[in-house]
Short mmCIF file of C-alpha atoms in Angstrom, two decimals:
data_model
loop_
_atom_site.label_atom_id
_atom_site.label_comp_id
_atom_site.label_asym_id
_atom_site.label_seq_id
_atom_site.Cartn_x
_atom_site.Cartn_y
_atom_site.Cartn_z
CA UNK A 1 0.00 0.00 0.00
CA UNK A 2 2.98 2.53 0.27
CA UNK A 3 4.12 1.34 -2.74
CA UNK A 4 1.07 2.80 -4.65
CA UNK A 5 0.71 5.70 -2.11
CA UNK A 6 4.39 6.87 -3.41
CA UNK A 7 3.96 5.68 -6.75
CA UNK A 8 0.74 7.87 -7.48
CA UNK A 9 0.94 10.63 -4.76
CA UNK A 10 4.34 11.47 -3.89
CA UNK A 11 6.29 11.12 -6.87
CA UNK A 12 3.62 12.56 -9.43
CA UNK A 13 3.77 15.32 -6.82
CA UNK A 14 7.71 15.73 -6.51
CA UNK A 15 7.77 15.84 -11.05
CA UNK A 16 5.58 18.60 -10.71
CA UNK A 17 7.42 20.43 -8.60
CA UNK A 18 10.53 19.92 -10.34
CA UNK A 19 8.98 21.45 -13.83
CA UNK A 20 7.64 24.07 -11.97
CA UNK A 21 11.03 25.05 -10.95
CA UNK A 22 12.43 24.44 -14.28
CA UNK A 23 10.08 26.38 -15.90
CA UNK A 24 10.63 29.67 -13.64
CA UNK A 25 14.77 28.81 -13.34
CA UNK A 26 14.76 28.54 -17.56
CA UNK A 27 11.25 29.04 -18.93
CA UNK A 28 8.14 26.65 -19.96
CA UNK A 29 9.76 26.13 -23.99
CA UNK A 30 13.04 24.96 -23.04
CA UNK A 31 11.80 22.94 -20.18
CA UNK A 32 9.14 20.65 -22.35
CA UNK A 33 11.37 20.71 -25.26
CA UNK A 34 14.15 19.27 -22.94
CA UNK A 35 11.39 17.10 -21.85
CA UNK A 36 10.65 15.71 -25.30
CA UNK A 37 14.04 15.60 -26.57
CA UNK A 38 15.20 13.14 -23.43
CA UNK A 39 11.68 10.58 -24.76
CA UNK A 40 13.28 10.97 -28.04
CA UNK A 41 16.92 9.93 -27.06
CA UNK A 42 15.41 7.40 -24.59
CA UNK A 43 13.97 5.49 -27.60
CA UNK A 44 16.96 5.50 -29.64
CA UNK A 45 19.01 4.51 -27.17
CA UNK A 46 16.64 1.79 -26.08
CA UNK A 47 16.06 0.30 -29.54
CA UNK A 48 19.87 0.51 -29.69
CA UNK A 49 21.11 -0.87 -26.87
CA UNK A 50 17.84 -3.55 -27.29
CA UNK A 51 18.84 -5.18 -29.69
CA UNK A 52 22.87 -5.31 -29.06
CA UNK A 53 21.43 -7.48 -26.08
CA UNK A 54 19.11 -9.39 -28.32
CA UNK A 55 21.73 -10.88 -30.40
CA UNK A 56 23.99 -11.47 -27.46
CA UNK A 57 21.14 -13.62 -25.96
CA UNK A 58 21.06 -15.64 -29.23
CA UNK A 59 24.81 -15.87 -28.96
CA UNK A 60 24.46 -16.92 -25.49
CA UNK A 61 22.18 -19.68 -26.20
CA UNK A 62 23.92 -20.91 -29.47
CA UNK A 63 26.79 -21.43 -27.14
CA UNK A 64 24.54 -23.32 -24.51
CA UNK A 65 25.08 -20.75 -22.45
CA UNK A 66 22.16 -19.39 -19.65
CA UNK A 67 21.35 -15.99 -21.15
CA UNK A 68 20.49 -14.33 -17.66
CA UNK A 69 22.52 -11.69 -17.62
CA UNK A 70 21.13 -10.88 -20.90
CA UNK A 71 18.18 -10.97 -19.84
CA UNK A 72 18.60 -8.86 -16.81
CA UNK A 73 20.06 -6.42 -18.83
CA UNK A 74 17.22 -6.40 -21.36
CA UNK A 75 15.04 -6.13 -18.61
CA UNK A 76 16.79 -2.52 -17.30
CA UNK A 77 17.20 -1.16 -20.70
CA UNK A 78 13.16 -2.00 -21.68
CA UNK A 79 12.62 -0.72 -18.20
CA UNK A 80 14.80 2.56 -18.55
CA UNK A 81 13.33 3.28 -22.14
CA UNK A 82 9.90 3.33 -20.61
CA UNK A 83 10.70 5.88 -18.01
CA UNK A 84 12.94 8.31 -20.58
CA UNK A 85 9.63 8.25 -22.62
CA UNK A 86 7.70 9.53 -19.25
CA UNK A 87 7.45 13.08 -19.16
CA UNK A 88 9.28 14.11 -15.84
CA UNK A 89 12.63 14.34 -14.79
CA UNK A 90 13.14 12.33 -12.08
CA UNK A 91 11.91 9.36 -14.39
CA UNK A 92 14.58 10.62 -16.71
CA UNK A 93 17.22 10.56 -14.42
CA UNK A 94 16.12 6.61 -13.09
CA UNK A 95 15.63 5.85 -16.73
CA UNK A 96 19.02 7.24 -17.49
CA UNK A 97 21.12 5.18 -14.93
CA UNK A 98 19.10 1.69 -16.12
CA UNK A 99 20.36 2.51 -19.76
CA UNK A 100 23.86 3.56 -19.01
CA UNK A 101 25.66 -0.19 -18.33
CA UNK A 102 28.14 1.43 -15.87
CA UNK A 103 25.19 2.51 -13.44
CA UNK A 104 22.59 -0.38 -14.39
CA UNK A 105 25.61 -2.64 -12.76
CA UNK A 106 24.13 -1.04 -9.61
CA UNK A 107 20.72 -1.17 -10.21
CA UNK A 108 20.66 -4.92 -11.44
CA UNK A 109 21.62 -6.53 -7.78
CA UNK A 110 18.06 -4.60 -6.80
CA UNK A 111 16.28 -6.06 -9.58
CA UNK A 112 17.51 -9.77 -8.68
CA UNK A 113 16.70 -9.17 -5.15
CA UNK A 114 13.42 -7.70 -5.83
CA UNK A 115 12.97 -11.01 -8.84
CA UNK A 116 13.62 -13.92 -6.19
CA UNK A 117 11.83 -12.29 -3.12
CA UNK A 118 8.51 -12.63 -5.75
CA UNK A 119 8.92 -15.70 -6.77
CA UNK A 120 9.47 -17.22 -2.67
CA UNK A 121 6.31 -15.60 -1.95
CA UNK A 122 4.78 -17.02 -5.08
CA UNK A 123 3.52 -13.63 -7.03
CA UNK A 124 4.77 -14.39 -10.40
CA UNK A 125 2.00 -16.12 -12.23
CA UNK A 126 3.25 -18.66 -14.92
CA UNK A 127 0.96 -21.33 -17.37
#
């Protein structure tokens, strides 16, 4: 429940304030412009960076190898080019470190942690 309570109160609350600021610190024009050009580059570099780890999952399993780091990482960048297509900054900035690979190093421990405490208390659904 404070999940939710953050994810639809407080940080919808704490991007508005940000462009607010923005907008008086450098105007409205520059500030949704730079807001559209980061959904822009967010796609790019999310189709990019996509399918560099497609093919190294097919390389991967050609070898025999368990793609899982792969995956993980395809998982960050579909995740990061999601939240650089969000207006907002602060979803900019957390969609920016799960597309850069030196910061989505950090980020993919949480993701693991986050994966496995799921699946012990049995909310992933599988057929």
């Amino acid at each position: 429940m404070r999940f939710l309570f953050l994810l639809f109160i407080v940080f919808p609350a704490i991007e508005i304030g940000i462009f607010l600021f923005l907008g008086k610190l450098i105007g409205i024009l520059p500030t949704v412009l730079f807001m559209i050009l980061t959904g822009i580059i967010g796609a790019a570099a999310a189709k990019k960076q996509g399918t560099e780890v497609y093919y190294k999952v097919q390389r991967d399993l050609q070898y025999g190898k368990m793609p899982g780091e792969a995956i993980a990482d395809g998982l960050c960048i579909f995740i990061g080019g999601l939240l650089l297509m969000l207006p907002g900054f602060l979803s900019d900035l957390a969609g920016a470190c799960l597309l850069i690979p030196f910061t989505r190093g950090w980020c993919k421990p949480i993701l693991f942690k986050w994966l496995r405490g799921m699946s012990k208390n049995k909310r992933i659904i599988s057929k």
